[in-house]
C-alpha cells in the first residue's frame, strides 16, 4: 500500500474498523492513519498501535495533508460532514467512499469538480475478511490511485471494478444486501426444520452450519454452483423433491429476481 501522505479515515464503526484492521494487517504504518470518530472503547486497540484519532474534523491538525480520505460514515451523515473536507480535497487529497447511495457527481459538487473520487460498495463479511467490494472511479483517478483503492479493499476480501457507475445499484442489491438474504435463508431453513419436527436449537444449528459449509464449499470449488447443486441431488431422492418446489415457476428464482429488482430501484431512488 503505497501512500504519498497520511490516510484520513472518516468514521470507524463496524465497516471502518474492519477496513482499518485489514490495512494494518497488511503493513500500513499506523502512524500514517488519522481517524475522525468520537471516542469509544473499540478505538483503543488502534490507538495502542499508534493510530491517531480526533473526535471531529475541526480537531485535525491544520497542516495535515492527507493523500487519501476514506469516507466510512453513514450516508445520512455525509451531507453535513462532507463540506468540512473540501479544503483537503483542494490541497490534493483523493477520496474513497463506501457510503451507499452517494453518486460520484455529488462528491465532485461538494469537494470540487477536479477531485479524484473512487466509489466502493463493500459488504458486511468484510468484518471477517470475506467481503466482496465493487469499485468505480471518476476520470480524475489515475492507475496508481485505482491500484491503491483496490489494494485497500482487497484487505477485507475480493474486489471487482465497473466502469459504469449505474451498475453500483444492482451491485448494492446483490452483494451489498446479499448477506441479509443469506441470513434470512438460515432463519427460514431453521423454521422449516422445526415445523418438520426438529427441536429449535438443533434446527438452527443444522441451518447455520449447512449454509456456512455450503458457502465454504462453493468458495473453494472451481465448479459452477449449478454443478455443485446437481452433485447433491440424487435421482428420485429427497433433495430433488425439495428442489422441485424451489425451482418451480413460482419458486425461488422469480422471487429473488423480484427482490433484487426492488432493491436496485430503491438504490437508484436514494442516489
CSV table of C-alpha atoms in Angstrom, one decimal:
chain,number,residue,atom,x,y,z
A,1,UNK,CA,0.0,0.0,0.0
A,2,UNK,CA,2.0,3.0,-1.3
A,3,UNK,CA,0.6,6.2,0.1
A,4,UNK,CA,2.2,9.6,-0.6
A,5,UNK,CA,0.9,11.0,2.6
A,6,UNK,CA,-1.4,10.3,5.6
A,7,UNK,CA,-4.6,8.3,5.2
A,8,UNK,CA,-7.7,10.0,6.8
A,9,UNK,CA,-10.4,7.6,7.8
A,10,UNK,CA,-13.7,9.4,8.5
A,11,UNK,CA,-15.9,7.0,10.5
A,12,UNK,CA,-14.6,4.0,12.3
A,13,UNK,CA,-17.6,1.9,13.1
A,14,UNK,CA,-18.0,-1.7,12.1
A,15,UNK,CA,-17.1,-1.3,8.5
A,16,UNK,CA,-14.4,1.4,9.0
A,17,UNK,CA,-12.9,-0.7,11.8
A,18,UNK,CA,-12.9,-3.8,9.7
A,19,UNK,CA,-11.1,-1.9,6.9
A,20,UNK,CA,-8.5,-0.4,9.3
A,21,UNK,CA,-7.8,-3.8,10.8
A,22,UNK,CA,-7.2,-5.2,7.4
A,23,UNK,CA,-4.9,-2.3,6.4
A,24,UNK,CA,-2.8,-2.6,9.5
A,25,UNK,CA,-2.6,-6.3,9.0
A,26,UNK,CA,-1.2,-5.7,5.5
A,27,UNK,CA,1.5,-3.5,6.8
A,28,UNK,CA,0.1,0.0,6.7
A,29,UNK,CA,2.0,2.2,9.1
A,30,UNK,CA,-0.4,3.1,12.0
A,31,UNK,CA,1.3,6.4,12.4
A,32,UNK,CA,0.2,7.4,8.9
A,33,UNK,CA,-3.5,7.0,9.8
A,34,UNK,CA,-5.8,9.6,11.3
A,35,UNK,CA,-9.3,8.7,12.4
A,36,UNK,CA,-12.2,11.1,12.7
A,37,UNK,CA,-14.6,9.4,15.2
A,38,UNK,CA,-15.9,10.2,18.7
A,39,UNK,CA,-14.0,8.3,21.3
A,40,UNK,CA,-15.1,4.7,22.0
A,41,UNK,CA,-13.7,1.5,23.5
A,42,UNK,CA,-13.5,0.0,20.1
A,43,UNK,CA,-10.8,2.5,19.1
A,44,UNK,CA,-8.4,1.8,21.9
A,45,UNK,CA,-6.8,-1.2,20.2
A,46,UNK,CA,-6.0,1.0,17.2
A,47,UNK,CA,-4.7,3.9,19.3
A,48,UNK,CA,-2.4,1.5,21.2
A,49,UNK,CA,-0.8,0.6,17.9
A,50,UNK,CA,-0.1,4.2,17.0
A,51,UNK,CA,-3.1,5.4,15.0
A,52,UNK,CA,-4.2,9.0,15.6
A,53,UNK,CA,-7.7,9.9,16.5
A,54,UNK,CA,-9.8,13.1,16.8
A,55,UNK,CA,-13.5,13.4,17.6
A,56,UNK,CA,-14.3,15.9,14.8
A,57,UNK,CA,-12.9,17.3,11.6
A,58,UNK,CA,-12.1,20.7,13.1
A,59,UNK,CA,-9.7,19.0,15.6
A,60,UNK,CA,-7.4,17.7,12.8
A,61,UNK,CA,-4.0,19.4,12.6
A,62,UNK,CA,-4.1,22.4,10.3
A,63,UNK,CA,-1.0,21.3,8.5
A,64,UNK,CA,-2.3,17.7,7.8
A,65,UNK,CA,-2.2,16.9,4.1
A,66,UNK,CA,-3.8,13.5,3.6
A,67,UNK,CA,-3.2,11.7,0.4
A,68,UNK,CA,-6.5,9.9,0.7
A,69,UNK,CA,-9.7,10.5,2.6
A,70,UNK,CA,-11.7,7.3,3.2
A,71,UNK,CA,-15.4,8.1,3.9
A,72,UNK,CA,-16.9,5.3,6.0
A,73,UNK,CA,-19.7,7.2,7.8
A,74,UNK,CA,-23.4,6.5,7.4
A,75,UNK,CA,-24.8,8.0,4.1
A,76,UNK,CA,-27.3,10.3,6.0
A,77,UNK,CA,-24.3,11.9,7.9
A,78,UNK,CA,-22.4,12.8,4.8
A,79,UNK,CA,-24.4,15.9,3.8
A,80,UNK,CA,-23.3,17.7,7.0
A,81,UNK,CA,-19.8,16.2,7.2
A,82,UNK,CA,-18.5,16.3,3.7
A,83,UNK,CA,-18.0,20.1,3.3
A,84,UNK,CA,-15.6,20.0,6.2
A,85,UNK,CA,-13.1,18.1,4.0
A,86,UNK,CA,-13.2,20.3,0.9
A,87,UNK,CA,-10.0,22.0,1.9
A,88,UNK,CA,-8.2,18.7,2.0
A,89,UNK,CA,-9.5,17.9,-1.5
A,90,UNK,CA,-8.5,21.3,-2.8
A,91,UNK,CA,-5.0,20.6,-1.4
A,92,UNK,CA,-4.8,17.4,-3.5
A,93,UNK,CA,-6.4,14.6,-1.4
A,94,UNK,CA,-8.2,11.9,-3.3
A,95,UNK,CA,-11.5,10.4,-1.9
A,96,UNK,CA,-12.6,6.8,-1.4
A,97,UNK,CA,-16.2,6.5,-0.4
A,98,UNK,CA,-18.0,3.4,0.9
A,99,UNK,CA,-21.2,5.3,1.5
A,100,UNK,CA,-24.2,3.7,-0.1
A,101,UNK,CA,-26.3,5.9,-2.4
A,102,UNK,CA,-23.9,8.8,-2.9
A,103,UNK,CA,-23.0,9.3,-6.5
A,104,UNK,CA,-19.6,10.4,-7.7
A,105,UNK,CA,-21.1,13.6,-9.0
A,106,UNK,CA,-22.3,14.5,-5.5
A,107,UNK,CA,-18.8,14.3,-4.2
A,108,UNK,CA,-17.5,16.4,-7.1
A,109,UNK,CA,-20.1,19.0,-6.4
A,110,UNK,CA,-19.2,19.4,-2.7
A,111,UNK,CA,-15.4,18.8,-2.9
A,112,UNK,CA,-14.6,20.2,-6.2
A,113,UNK,CA,-15.1,19.0,-9.8
A,114,UNK,CA,-11.4,18.0,-10.2
A,115,UNK,CA,-11.3,15.8,-7.1
A,116,UNK,CA,-10.3,12.2,-7.8
A,117,UNK,CA,-13.1,10.0,-6.4
A,118,UNK,CA,-13.4,6.3,-6.1
A,119,UNK,CA,-16.8,4.9,-5.1
A,120,UNK,CA,-16.9,1.5,-3.5
A,121,UNK,CA,-19.6,-0.9,-2.3
A,122,UNK,CA,-18.3,-3.5,0.2
A,123,UNK,CA,-20.5,-5.8,2.2
A,124,UNK,CA,-20.5,-6.9,5.8
A,125,UNK,CA,-18.5,-10.1,5.5
A,126,UNK,CA,-15.6,-7.7,5.3
A,127,UNK,CA,-15.7,-7.9,9.1
A,128,UNK,CA,-14.2,-11.4,8.8
A,129,UNK,CA,-12.0,-10.8,5.8
A,130,UNK,CA,-14.5,-12.4,3.4
A,131,UNK,CA,-16.1,-9.3,1.9
A,132,UNK,CA,-17.0,-8.5,-1.7
A,133,UNK,CA,-16.4,-5.0,-2.9
A,134,UNK,CA,-17.1,-3.4,-6.3
A,135,UNK,CA,-15.4,-0.1,-7.2
A,136,UNK,CA,-15.9,2.6,-9.7
A,137,UNK,CA,-13.7,5.7,-10.3
A,138,UNK,CA,-14.2,9.1,-11.9
A,139,UNK,CA,-12.0,10.3,-14.8
A,140,UNK,CA,-9.6,12.1,-12.4
A,141,UNK,CA,-8.3,8.8,-10.9
A,142,UNK,CA,-5.1,7.6,-12.4
A,143,UNK,CA,-3.8,4.0,-12.4
A,144,UNK,CA,-1.9,4.5,-9.2
A,145,UNK,CA,-5.0,5.6,-7.3
A,146,UNK,CA,-7.1,2.9,-8.7
A,147,UNK,CA,-4.4,0.4,-7.7
A,148,UNK,CA,-4.3,1.8,-4.1
A,149,UNK,CA,-8.1,1.8,-3.7
A,150,UNK,CA,-8.2,-1.8,-4.9
A,151,UNK,CA,-5.4,-2.8,-2.5
A,152,UNK,CA,-7.2,-1.1,0.4
A,153,UNK,CA,-10.5,-3.0,-0.2
A,154,UNK,CA,-8.7,-6.3,-1.1
A,155,UNK,CA,-7.5,-6.2,2.5
A,156,UNK,CA,-11.0,-7.3,3.6
A,157,UNK,CA,-12.0,-9.7,0.7
A,158,UNK,CA,-12.4,-9.8,-3.1
A,159,UNK,CA,-12.8,-6.9,-5.4
A,160,UNK,CA,-14.0,-6.1,-8.9
A,161,UNK,CA,-14.2,-2.9,-10.9
A,162,UNK,CA,-17.0,-1.5,-13.1
A,163,UNK,CA,-16.7,1.5,-15.4
A,164,UNK,CA,-20.4,2.2,-15.5
A,165,UNK,CA,-21.4,3.8,-12.1
A,166,UNK,CA,-25.0,2.8,-12.8
A,167,UNK,CA,-24.1,-0.8,-12.1
A,168,UNK,CA,-23.4,0.1,-8.5
A,169,UNK,CA,-27.2,0.0,-7.9
A,170,UNK,CA,-27.6,-3.7,-8.8
A,171,UNK,CA,-24.3,-4.4,-7.1
A,172,UNK,CA,-25.8,-2.9,-3.9
A,173,UNK,CA,-28.9,-5.1,-4.4
A,174,UNK,CA,-26.9,-8.3,-5.0
A,175,UNK,CA,-23.8,-8.2,-2.8
A,176,UNK,CA,-24.4,-5.2,-0.6
A,177,UNK,CA,-27.7,-6.6,0.7
A,178,UNK,CA,-26.8,-10.2,-0.1
A,179,UNK,CA,-25.7,-11.3,3.4
A,180,UNK,CA,-29.1,-10.3,4.7
A,181,UNK,CA,-30.8,-12.7,2.2
A,182,UNK,CA,-28.5,-15.5,3.3
A,183,UNK,CA,-29.3,-14.8,6.9
A,184,UNK,CA,-33.0,-15.0,6.1
A,185,UNK,CA,-32.4,-18.3,4.3
A,186,UNK,CA,-30.9,-19.6,7.6
A,187,UNK,CA,-33.9,-18.4,9.5
A,188,UNK,CA,-36.3,-19.9,7.0
A,189,UNK,CA,-34.5,-23.2,6.8
A,190,UNK,CA,-34.4,-23.5,10.6
A,191,UNK,CA,-38.1,-22.7,10.9
A,192,UNK,CA,-39.0,-25.3,8.3
A,193,UNK,CA,-36.9,-27.8,10.2
A,194,UNK,CA,-38.9,-27.0,13.4
A,195,UNK,CA,-42.2,-27.5,11.5
A,196,UNK,CA,-40.9,-30.8,10.3
A,197,UNK,CA,-40.4,-31.9,14.0
A,198,UNK,CA,-36.8,-30.9,14.9
A,199,UNK,CA,-36.0,-29.2,18.2
A,200,UNK,CA,-35.5,-25.5,17.7
A,201,UNK,CA,-31.8,-25.4,18.7
A,202,UNK,CA,-31.0,-28.4,16.5
A,203,UNK,CA,-32.8,-26.9,13.5
A,204,UNK,CA,-30.9,-23.7,13.9
A,205,UNK,CA,-27.6,-25.5,14.2
A,206,UNK,CA,-28.3,-27.5,11.1
A,207,UNK,CA,-29.3,-24.4,9.2
A,208,UNK,CA,-26.3,-22.3,10.2
A,209,UNK,CA,-23.6,-25.0,9.7
A,210,UNK,CA,-25.2,-26.2,6.4
A,211,UNK,CA,-25.3,-22.7,4.9
A,212,UNK,CA,-21.8,-21.7,6.1
A,213,UNK,CA,-20.4,-25.0,5.0
A,214,UNK,CA,-22.0,-24.8,1.6
A,215,UNK,CA,-20.6,-21.3,1.2
A,216,UNK,CA,-17.1,-22.5,2.0
A,217,UNK,CA,-17.5,-25.3,-0.5
A,218,UNK,CA,-18.6,-23.1,-3.3
A,219,UNK,CA,-15.7,-20.7,-2.5
A,220,UNK,CA,-13.1,-23.5,-2.6
A,221,UNK,CA,-14.5,-25.3,-5.6
A,222,UNK,CA,-13.8,-24.4,-9.2
A,223,UNK,CA,-17.1,-25.9,-10.3
A,224,UNK,CA,-20.2,-23.8,-11.1
A,225,UNK,CA,-22.8,-23.5,-8.4
A,226,UNK,CA,-25.2,-25.4,-10.7
A,227,UNK,CA,-22.8,-28.3,-10.8
A,228,UNK,CA,-22.4,-28.4,-7.1
A,229,UNK,CA,-26.2,-28.4,-6.8
A,230,UNK,CA,-26.5,-31.3,-9.1
A,231,UNK,CA,-23.8,-33.2,-7.3
A,232,UNK,CA,-26.0,-33.1,-4.1
A,233,UNK,CA,-29.2,-34.1,-6.0
A,234,UNK,CA,-29.8,-37.9,-6.4
A,235,UNK,CA,-32.3,-39.0,-9.0
A,236,UNK,CA,-35.7,-39.6,-7.3
A,237,UNK,CA,-34.2,-38.6,-4.0
A,238,UNK,CA,-35.3,-36.3,-1.2
A,239,UNK,CA,-33.3,-33.3,-2.3
A,240,UNK,CA,-34.9,-33.4,-5.7
A,241,UNK,CA,-38.4,-33.3,-4.1
A,242,UNK,CA,-37.4,-30.1,-2.3
A,243,UNK,CA,-35.8,-28.6,-5.5
A,244,UNK,CA,-38.9,-29.3,-7.5
A,245,UNK,CA,-40.7,-26.9,-5.2
A,246,UNK,CA,-37.9,-24.3,-5.0
A,247,UNK,CA,-37.3,-24.4,-8.8
A,248,UNK,CA,-40.9,-24.2,-9.8
A,249,UNK,CA,-42.2,-21.3,-12.0
A,250,UNK,CA,-43.4,-19.6,-8.8
A,251,UNK,CA,-40.4,-20.7,-6.8
A,252,UNK,CA,-37.2,-19.1,-5.5
A,253,UNK,CA,-35.8,-17.6,-8.8
A,254,UNK,CA,-38.7,-15.4,-9.7
A,255,UNK,CA,-38.9,-14.3,-6.0
A,256,UNK,CA,-35.2,-13.5,-5.9
A,257,UNK,CA,-35.4,-11.6,-9.2
A,258,UNK,CA,-38.3,-9.5,-7.9
A,259,UNK,CA,-36.4,-8.8,-4.6
A,260,UNK,CA,-33.2,-7.7,-6.4
A,261,UNK,CA,-35.2,-5.5,-8.8
A,262,UNK,CA,-36.9,-3.8,-5.7
A,263,UNK,CA,-33.5,-3.3,-4.0
A,264,UNK,CA,-32.0,-1.9,-7.2
A,265,UNK,CA,-34.8,0.5,-7.7
A,266,UNK,CA,-34.5,1.7,-4.1
A,267,UNK,CA,-30.8,2.2,-4.5
A,268,UNK,CA,-31.5,4.5,-7.5
A,269,UNK,CA,-34.0,6.4,-5.6
A,270,UNK,CA,-31.6,7.0,-2.7
A,271,UNK,CA,-29.0,8.3,-5.2
